[in-house]
Structure formats: C-alpha cells, structure tokens
Coordinates of N, CA and C in Angstrom, one line a residue:
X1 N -53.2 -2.2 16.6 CA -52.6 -1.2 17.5 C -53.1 -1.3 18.9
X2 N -51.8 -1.6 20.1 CA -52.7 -1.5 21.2 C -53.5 -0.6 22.1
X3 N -53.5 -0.5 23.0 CA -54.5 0.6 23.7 C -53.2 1.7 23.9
X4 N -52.2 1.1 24.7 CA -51.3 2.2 24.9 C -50.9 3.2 23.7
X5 N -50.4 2.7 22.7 CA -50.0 3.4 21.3 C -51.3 4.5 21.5
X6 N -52.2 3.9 21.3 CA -53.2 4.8 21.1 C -53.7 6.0 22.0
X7 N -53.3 5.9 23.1 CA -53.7 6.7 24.5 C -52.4 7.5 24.1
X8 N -51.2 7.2 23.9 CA -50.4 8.3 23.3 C -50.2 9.0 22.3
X9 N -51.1 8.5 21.1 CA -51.7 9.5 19.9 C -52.9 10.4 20.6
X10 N -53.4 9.8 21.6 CA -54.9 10.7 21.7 C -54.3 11.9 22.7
X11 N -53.1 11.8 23.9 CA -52.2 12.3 24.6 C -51.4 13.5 23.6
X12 N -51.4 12.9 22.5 CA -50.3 13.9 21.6 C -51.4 14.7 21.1
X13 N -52.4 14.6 20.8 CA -53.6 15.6 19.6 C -53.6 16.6 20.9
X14 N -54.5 16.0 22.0 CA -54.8 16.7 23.2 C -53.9 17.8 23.5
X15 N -52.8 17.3 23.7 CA -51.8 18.6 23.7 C -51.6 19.8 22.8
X16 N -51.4 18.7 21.3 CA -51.4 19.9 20.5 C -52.5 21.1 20.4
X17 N -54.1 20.2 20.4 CA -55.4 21.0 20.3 C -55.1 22.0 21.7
X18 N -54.7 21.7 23.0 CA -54.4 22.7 24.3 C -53.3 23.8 23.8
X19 N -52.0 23.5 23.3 CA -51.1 24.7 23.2 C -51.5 25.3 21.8
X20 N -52.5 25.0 20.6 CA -53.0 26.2 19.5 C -54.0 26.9 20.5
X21 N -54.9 26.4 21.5 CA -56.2 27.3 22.0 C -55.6 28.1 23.5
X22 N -54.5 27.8 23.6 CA -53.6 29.0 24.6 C -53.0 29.9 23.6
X23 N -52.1 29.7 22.6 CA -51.9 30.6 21.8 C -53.1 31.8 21.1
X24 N -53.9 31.2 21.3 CA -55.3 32.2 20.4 C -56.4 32.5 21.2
X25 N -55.6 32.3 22.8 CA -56.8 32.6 23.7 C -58.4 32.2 23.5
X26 N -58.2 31.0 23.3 CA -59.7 30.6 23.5 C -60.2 29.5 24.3
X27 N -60.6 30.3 25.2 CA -61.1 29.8 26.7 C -62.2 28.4 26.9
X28 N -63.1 28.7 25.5 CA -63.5 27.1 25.8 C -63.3 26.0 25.5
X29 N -62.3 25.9 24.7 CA -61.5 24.8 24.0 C -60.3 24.7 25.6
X30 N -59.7 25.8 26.0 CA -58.6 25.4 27.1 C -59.4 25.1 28.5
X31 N -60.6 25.1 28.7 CA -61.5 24.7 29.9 C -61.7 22.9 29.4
X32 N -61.6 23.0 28.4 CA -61.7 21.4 27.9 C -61.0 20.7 28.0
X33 N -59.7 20.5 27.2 CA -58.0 20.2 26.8 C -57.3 20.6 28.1
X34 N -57.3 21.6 28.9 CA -56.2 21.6 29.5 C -56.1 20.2 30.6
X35 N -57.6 20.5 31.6 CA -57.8 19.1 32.3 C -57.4 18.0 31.6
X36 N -57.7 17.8 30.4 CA -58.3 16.5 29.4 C -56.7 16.0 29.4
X37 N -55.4 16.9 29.4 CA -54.0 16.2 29.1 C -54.0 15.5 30.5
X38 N -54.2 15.5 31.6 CA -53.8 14.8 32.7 C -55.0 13.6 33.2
X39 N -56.1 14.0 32.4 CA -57.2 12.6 32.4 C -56.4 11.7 31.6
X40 N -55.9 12.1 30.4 CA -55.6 10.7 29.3 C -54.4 10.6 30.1
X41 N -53.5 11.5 30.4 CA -52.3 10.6 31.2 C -52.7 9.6 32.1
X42 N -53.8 10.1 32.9 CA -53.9 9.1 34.2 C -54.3 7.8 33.3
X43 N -55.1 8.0 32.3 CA -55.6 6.6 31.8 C -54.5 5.4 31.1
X44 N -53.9 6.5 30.5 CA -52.5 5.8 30.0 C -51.5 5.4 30.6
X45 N -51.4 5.7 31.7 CA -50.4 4.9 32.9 C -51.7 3.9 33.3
X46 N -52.7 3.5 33.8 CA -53.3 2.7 34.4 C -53.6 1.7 33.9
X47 N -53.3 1.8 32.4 CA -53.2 0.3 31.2 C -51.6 0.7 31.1
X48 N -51.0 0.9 31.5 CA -49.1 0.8 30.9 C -48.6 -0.1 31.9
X49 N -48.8 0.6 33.6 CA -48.4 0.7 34.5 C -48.4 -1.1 35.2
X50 N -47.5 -1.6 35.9 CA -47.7 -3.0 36.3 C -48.0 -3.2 37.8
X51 N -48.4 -1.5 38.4 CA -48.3 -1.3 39.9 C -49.3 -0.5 40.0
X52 N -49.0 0.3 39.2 CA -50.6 1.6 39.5 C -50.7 2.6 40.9
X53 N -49.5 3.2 41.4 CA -49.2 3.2 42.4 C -50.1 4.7 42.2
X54 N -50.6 4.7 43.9 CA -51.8 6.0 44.1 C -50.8 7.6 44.1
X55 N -49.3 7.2 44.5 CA -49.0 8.9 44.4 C -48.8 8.9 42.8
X56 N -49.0 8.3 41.9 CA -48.9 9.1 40.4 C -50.3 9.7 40.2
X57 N -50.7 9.0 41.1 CA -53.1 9.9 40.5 C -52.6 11.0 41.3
X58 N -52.3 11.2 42.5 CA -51.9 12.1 43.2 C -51.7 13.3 42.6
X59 N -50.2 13.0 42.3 CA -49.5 13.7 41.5 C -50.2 14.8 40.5
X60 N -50.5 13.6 39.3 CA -51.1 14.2 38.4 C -52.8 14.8 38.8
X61 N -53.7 14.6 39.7 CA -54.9 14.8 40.0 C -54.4 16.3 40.4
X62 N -53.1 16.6 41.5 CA -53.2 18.0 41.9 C -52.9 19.0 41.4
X63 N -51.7 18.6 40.1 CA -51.6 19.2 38.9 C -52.7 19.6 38.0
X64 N -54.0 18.6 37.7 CA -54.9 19.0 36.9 C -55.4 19.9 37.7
X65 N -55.8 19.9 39.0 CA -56.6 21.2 39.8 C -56.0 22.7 40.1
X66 N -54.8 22.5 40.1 CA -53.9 23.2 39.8 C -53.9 24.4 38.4
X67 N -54.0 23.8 37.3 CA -54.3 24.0 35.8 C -55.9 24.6 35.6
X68 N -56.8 23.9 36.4 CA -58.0 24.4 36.1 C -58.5 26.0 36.7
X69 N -58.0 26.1 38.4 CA -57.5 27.1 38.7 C -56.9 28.3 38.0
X70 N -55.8 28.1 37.3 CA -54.6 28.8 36.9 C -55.7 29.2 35.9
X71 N -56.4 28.8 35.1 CA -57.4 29.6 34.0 C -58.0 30.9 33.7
X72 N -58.6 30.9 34.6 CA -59.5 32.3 35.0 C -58.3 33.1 35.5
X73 N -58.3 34.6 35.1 CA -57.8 35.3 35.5 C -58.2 36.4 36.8
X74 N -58.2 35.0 38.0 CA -59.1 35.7 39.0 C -57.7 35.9 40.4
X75 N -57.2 36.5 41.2 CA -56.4 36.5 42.4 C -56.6 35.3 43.6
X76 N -58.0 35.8 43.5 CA -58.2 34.5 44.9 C -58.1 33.1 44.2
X77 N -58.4 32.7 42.8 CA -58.0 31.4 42.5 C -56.9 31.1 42.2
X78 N -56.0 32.4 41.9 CA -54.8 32.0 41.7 C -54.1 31.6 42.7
X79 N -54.7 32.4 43.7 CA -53.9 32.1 45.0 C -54.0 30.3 45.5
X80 N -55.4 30.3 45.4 CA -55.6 28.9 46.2 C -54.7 27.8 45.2
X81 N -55.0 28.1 43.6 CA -53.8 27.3 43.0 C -52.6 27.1 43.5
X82 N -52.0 28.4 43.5 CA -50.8 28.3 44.1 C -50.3 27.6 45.1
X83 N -51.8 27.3 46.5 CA -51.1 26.6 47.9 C -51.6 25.3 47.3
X84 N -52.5 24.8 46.5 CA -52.9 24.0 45.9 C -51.1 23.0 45.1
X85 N -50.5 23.7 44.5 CA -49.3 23.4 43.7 C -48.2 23.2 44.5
X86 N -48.0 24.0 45.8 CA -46.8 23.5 46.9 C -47.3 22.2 47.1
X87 N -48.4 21.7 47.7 CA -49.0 20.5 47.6 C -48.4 19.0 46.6
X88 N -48.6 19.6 45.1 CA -48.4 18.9 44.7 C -47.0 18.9 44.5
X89 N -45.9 20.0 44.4 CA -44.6 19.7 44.6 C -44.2 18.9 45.5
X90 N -44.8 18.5 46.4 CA -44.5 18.2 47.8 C -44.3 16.6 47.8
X91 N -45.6 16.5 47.0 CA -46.4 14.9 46.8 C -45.1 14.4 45.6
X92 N -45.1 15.4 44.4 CA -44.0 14.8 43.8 C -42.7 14.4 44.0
X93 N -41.9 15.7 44.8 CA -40.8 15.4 45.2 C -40.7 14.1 46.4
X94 N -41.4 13.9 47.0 CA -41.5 12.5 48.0 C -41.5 11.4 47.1
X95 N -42.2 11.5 46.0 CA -42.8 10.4 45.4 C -41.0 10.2 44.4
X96 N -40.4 11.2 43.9 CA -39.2 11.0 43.7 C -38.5 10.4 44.4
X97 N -38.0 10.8 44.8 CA -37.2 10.2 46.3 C -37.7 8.8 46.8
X98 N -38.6 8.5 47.1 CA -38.9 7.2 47.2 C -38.8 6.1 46.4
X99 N -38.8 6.6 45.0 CA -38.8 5.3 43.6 C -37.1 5.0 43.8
X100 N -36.9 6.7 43.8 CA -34.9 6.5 43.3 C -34.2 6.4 45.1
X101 N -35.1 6.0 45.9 CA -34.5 5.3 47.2 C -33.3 6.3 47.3
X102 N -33.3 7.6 47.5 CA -32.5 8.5 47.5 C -32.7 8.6 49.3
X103 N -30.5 8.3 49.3 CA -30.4 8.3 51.4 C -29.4 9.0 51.1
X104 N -28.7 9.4 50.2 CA -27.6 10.9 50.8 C -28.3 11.6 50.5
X105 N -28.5 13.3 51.2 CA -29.3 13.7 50.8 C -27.9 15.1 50.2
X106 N -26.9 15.0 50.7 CA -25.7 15.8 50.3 C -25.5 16.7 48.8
X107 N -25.6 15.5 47.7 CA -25.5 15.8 46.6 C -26.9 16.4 46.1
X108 N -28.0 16.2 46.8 CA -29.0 16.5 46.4 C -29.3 18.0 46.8
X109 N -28.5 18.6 47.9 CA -28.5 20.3 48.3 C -27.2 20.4 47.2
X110 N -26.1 20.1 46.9 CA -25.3 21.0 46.1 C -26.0 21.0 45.0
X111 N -26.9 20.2 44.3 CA -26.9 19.9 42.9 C -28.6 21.0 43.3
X112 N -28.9 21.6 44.1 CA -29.9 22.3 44.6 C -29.6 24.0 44.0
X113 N -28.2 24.2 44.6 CA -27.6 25.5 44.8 C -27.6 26.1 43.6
X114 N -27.3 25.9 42.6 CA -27.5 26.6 40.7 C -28.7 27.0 40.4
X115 N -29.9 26.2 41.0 CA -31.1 26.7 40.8 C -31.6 28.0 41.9
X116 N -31.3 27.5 42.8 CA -31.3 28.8 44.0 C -31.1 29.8 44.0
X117 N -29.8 29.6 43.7 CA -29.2 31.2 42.6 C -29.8 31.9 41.9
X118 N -30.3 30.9 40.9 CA -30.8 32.2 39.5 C -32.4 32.1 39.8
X119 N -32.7 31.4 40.7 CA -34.6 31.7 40.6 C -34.3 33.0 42.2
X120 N -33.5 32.9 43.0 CA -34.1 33.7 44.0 C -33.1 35.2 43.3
X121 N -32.2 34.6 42.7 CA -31.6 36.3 41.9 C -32.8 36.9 41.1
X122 N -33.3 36.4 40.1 CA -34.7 36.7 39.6 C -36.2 37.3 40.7
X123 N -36.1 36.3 41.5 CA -37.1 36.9 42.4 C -37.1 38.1 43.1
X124 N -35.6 38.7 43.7 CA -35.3 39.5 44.8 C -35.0 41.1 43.9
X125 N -34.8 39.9 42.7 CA -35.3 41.4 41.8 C -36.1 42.0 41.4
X126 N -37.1 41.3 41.6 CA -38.5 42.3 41.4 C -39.0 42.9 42.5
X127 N -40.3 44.0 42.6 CA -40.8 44.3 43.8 C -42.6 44.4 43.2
X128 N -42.7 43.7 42.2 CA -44.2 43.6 42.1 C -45.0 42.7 42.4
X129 N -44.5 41.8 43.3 CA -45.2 40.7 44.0 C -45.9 41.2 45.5
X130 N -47.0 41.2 45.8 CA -48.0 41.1 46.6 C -47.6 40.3 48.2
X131 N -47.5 41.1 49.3 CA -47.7 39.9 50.1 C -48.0 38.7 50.4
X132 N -49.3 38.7 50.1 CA -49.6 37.3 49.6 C -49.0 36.2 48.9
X133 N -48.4 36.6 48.0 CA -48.1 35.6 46.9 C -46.8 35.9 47.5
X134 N -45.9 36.5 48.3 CA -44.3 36.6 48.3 C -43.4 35.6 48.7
X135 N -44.5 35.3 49.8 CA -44.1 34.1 50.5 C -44.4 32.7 50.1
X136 N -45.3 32.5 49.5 CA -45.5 31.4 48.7 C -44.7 31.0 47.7
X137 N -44.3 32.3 46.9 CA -43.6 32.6 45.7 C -41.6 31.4 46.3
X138 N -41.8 32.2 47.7 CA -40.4 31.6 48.3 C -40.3 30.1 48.5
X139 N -41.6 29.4 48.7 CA -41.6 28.1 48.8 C -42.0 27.7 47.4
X140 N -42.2 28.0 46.1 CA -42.4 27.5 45.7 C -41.0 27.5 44.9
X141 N -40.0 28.5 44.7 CA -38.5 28.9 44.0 C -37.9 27.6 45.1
X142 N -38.0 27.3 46.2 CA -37.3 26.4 46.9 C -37.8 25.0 46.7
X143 N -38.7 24.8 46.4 CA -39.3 23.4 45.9 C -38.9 22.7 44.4
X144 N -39.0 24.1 43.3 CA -38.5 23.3 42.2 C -37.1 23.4 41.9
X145 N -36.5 24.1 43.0 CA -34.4 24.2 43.3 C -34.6 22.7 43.7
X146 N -34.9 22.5 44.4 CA -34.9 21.0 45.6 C -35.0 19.8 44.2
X147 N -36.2 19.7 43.6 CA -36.5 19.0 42.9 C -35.6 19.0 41.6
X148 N -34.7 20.1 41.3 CA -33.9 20.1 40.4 C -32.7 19.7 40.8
X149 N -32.0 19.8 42.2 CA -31.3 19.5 43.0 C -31.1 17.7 42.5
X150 N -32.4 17.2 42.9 CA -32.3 15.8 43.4 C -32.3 15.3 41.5
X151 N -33.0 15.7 40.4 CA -32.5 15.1 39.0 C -31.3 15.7 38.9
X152 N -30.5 16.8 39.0 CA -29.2 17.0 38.5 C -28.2 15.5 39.0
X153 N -28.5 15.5 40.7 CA -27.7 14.6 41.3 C -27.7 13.2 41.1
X154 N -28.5 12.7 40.7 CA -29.4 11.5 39.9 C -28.6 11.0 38.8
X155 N -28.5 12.2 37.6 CA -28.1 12.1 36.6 C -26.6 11.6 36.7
X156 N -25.9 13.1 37.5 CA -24.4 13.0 37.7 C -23.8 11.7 38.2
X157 N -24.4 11.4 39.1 CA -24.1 9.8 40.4 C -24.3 9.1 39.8
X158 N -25.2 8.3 38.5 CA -26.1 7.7 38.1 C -26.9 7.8 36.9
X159 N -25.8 7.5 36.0 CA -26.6 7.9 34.5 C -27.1 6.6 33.9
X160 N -28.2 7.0 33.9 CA -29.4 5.7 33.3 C -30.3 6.5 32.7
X161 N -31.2 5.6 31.9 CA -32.3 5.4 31.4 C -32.8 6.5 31.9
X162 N -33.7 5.9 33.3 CA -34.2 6.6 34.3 C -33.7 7.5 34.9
X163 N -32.8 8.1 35.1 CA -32.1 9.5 35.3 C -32.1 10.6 34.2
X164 N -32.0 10.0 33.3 CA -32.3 10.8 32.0 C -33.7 11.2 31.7
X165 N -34.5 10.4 32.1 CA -36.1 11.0 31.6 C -36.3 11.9 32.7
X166 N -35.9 11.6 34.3 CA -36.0 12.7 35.1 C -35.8 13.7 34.9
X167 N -34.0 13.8 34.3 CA -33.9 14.9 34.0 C -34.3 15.6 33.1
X168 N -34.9 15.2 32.2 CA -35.6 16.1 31.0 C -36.9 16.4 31.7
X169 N -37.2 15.5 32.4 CA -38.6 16.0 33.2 C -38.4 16.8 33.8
X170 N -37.7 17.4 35.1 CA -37.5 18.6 35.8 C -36.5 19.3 35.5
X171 N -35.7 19.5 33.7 CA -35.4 20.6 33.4 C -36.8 21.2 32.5
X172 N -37.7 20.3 32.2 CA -38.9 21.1 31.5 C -39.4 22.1 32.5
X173 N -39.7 21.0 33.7 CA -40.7 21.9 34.7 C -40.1 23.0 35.1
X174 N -38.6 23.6 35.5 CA -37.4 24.5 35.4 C -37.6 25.4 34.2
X175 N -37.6 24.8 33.1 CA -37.8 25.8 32.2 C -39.4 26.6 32.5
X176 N -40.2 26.0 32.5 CA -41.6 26.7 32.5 C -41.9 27.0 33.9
X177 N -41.1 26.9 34.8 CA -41.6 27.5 36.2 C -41.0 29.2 35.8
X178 N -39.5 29.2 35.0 CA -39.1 30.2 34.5 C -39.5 31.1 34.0
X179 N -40.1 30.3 32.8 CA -41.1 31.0 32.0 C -42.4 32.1 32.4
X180 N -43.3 31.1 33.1 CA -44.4 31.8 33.9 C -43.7 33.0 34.7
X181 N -43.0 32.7 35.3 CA -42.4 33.6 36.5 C -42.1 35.0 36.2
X182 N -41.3 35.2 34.4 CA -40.9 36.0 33.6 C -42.2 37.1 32.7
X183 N -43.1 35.6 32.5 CA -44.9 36.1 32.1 C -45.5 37.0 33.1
X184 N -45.1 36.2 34.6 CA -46.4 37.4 35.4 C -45.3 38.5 35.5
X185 N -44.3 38.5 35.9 CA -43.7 39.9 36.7 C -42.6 41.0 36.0
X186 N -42.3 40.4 34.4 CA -41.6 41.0 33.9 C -42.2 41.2 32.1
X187 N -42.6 40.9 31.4 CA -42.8 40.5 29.9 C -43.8 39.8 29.9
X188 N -44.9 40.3 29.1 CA -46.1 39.3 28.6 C -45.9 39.2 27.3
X189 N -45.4 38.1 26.5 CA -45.7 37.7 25.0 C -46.6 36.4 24.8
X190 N -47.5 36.7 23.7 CA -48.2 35.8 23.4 C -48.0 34.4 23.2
X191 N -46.4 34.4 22.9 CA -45.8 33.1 22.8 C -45.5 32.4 24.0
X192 N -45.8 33.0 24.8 CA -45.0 32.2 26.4 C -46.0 31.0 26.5
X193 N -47.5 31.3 26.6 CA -47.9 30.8 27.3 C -48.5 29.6 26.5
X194 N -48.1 29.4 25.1 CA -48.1 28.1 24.1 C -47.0 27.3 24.7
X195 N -46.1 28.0 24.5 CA -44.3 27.6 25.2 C -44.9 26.6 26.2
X196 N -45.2 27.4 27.2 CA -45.3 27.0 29.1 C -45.7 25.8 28.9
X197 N -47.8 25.7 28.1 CA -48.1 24.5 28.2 C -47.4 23.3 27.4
X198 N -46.7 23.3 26.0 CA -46.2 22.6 25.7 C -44.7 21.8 26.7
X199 N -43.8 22.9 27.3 CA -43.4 22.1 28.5 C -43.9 21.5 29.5
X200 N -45.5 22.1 29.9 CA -46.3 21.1 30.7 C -46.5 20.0 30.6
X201 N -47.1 19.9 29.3 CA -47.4 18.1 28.6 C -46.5 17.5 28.6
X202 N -45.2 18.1 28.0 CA -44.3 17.6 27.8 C -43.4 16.9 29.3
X203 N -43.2 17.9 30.2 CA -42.9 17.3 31.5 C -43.6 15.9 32.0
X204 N -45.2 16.0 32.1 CA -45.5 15.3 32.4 C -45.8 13.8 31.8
X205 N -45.4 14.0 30.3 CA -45.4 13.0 29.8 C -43.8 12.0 30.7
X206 N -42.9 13.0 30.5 CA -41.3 12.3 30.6 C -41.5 12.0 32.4
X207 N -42.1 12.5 33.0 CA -42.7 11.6 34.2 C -43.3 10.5 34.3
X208 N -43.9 10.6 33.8 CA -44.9 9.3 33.2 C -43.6 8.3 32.8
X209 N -43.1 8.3 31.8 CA -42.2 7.7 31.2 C -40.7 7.0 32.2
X210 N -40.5 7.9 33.1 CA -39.5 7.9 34.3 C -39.9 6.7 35.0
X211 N -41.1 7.0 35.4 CA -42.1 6.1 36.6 C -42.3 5.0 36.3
X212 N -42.8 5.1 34.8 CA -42.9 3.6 33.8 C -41.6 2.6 34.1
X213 N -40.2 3.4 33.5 CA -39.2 2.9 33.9 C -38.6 1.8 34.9
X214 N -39.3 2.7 36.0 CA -38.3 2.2 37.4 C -39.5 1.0 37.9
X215 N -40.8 1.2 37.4 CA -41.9 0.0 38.2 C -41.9 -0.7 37.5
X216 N -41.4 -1.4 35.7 CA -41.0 -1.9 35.3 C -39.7 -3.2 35.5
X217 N -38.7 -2.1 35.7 CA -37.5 -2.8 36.2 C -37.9 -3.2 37.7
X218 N -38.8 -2.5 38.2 CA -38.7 -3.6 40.0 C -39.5 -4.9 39.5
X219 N -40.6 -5.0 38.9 CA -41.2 -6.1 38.4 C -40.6 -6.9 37.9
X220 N -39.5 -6.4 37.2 CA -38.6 -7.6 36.3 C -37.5 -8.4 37.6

C-alpha cells in the first residue's frame, strides 16, 4: 500500500475521531484532531502533489489557525479568527482563479448573485450581531458569494473533472458557512456542529482533490 492510500485512511479516521468529539463536546480530543485534519492534508498533498505549490500550505495553514481559534468559546478570539478567515478566503479565492486562469470575470458576478441573495436575505434579518462582527460578517457573506460565483460559473462554461470537485468543494463550504451562521444567530442543535465539521473535512479534502487535478494535467 502506498504512502498516499494511507495518508487518506489516516485523513479519514482523523476526521471521523474530530466530528464524534464535536458531537459529545469533548474539548481535548477536538484541541487534538481538529488541527491534526489540515496537518495530514498538508502532508498528503506534499507526497501526491508534482508542484507543491506554497498557496495550498497557505490556504490550508490559515484554515488550521482559523479552527484552532474558533475552539474556545472566547469573543476576542473569535474575532481575530474571523479577520484571520477573510485572509484565508482571500488567499483561496486568488489561488482559484489563478489555477482555472479565470479572465471573464462577467459570469463569475452573475453566477455570484443567488448566493448574495439568500446569505445577505439571512443576514439583514437578524439584529443580534454586534458591531464588531457586522461588518466582517459583510465581507465574509461577500467572499463565499464570490467564491461560489466563480465554481457555479466554472461548472456551467466548463464541465470537467475539475469543475466538478470545485464545485462540490464550495457547495460544502456554502453549506457550512450556512450552517454556522444559522448555529450562532438563530438555533443551536447539537447536530450542527458534527454536520459543520464533517463539511469542513470534507470541503477540504475535494480541494485538495481539485488542485491535484489541474497540477497533474499541467505536468502531463
């Protein structure tokens, strides 16, 4: 069995052992695992990968700090998470855009607009968000519209392989940006936040997978 096979059985346990110890709230098992799913990703792209390109550490490095943050149920770390995560939207969305050599950017605002809709109809309907976080909240509803924008348009213009893993990838991250969003300001069930992380892993696996794709085919 090679190394890869195996870095994605060890990728698969990791996950599972992270979304049972979010379900049953147990904090030192998720101070462990939650990091631990974006260490074995990084490791498992860096024996897959034929490029190793620095915005995927990126990516995923700002994501894990992101996650470790998000833990503690403290304000001020949530916050810095939070400018912490526009960051990494930021880094990701570029890092899209540049693999899929995306120059109209036309289709990528209409295929924008459906998300805009129902994340800022959701938002403008609450009023329990904080100064602080309101405005962030607005860049961050605008960043995974954008980024849902550019895989819808992807898919539609260009159905491949790699348009398909995108799009499973940033309808995960869509679904669980949802999710959370629904967790802090409307409904707390115990199930959400198994849900969330299992779209997490799961997003970032079908990233991984996307990326694999396209730096494959340029090598070939």
């Amino acid at each position: 069995m090679n190394k890869v096979k195996v870095l994605s059985g060890i990728l698969l346990v990791v996950a599972l052992i992270e979304v049972i110890a979010e379900y049953f709230k147990f904090l030192p098992l998720i101070y462990i695992f939650k990091p631990l799913i974006s260490i074995v990703l990084m490791v498992l792209y860096w024996h897959s990968s034929p490029k190793r390109d620095i915005l995927f550490f990126l990516t995923i490095i700002t994501s894990l700090i992101t996650n470790v943050l998000f833990i503690p149920n403290n304000l001020k770390l949530i916050f810095i998470g939070l400018i912490v995560f526009g960051f990494h939207r930021l880094i990701n969305i570029f890092y899209i855009l540049k693999v899929m050599k995306t120059k109209d950017f036309i289709p990528v605002i209409l295929g924008s607009v459906p998300f805009l809709i129902i994340f800022f109809y959701i938002f403008f309907d609450t009023d329990l968000l904080s100064k602080e976080v309101y405005y962030i909240m607005i860049i961050h509803n605008s960043l995974i519209s954008l980024l849902g924008g550019i895989a819808l348009s992807h898919y539609v213009m260009n159905d491949s392989t790699r348009s398909s893993w995108l799009l499973i990838c940033v309808l995960s991250f869509v679904t669980l940006h949802f999710i959370i969003f629904i967790e802090k300001f409307y409904i707390q069930l115990q199930i959400f936040r198994p849900i969330a992380m299992s779209l997490n892993a799961f997003a970032y696996y079908a990233f991984y997978k996307f990326i694999l794709i396209i730096e494959r085919s340029n090598s070939n």
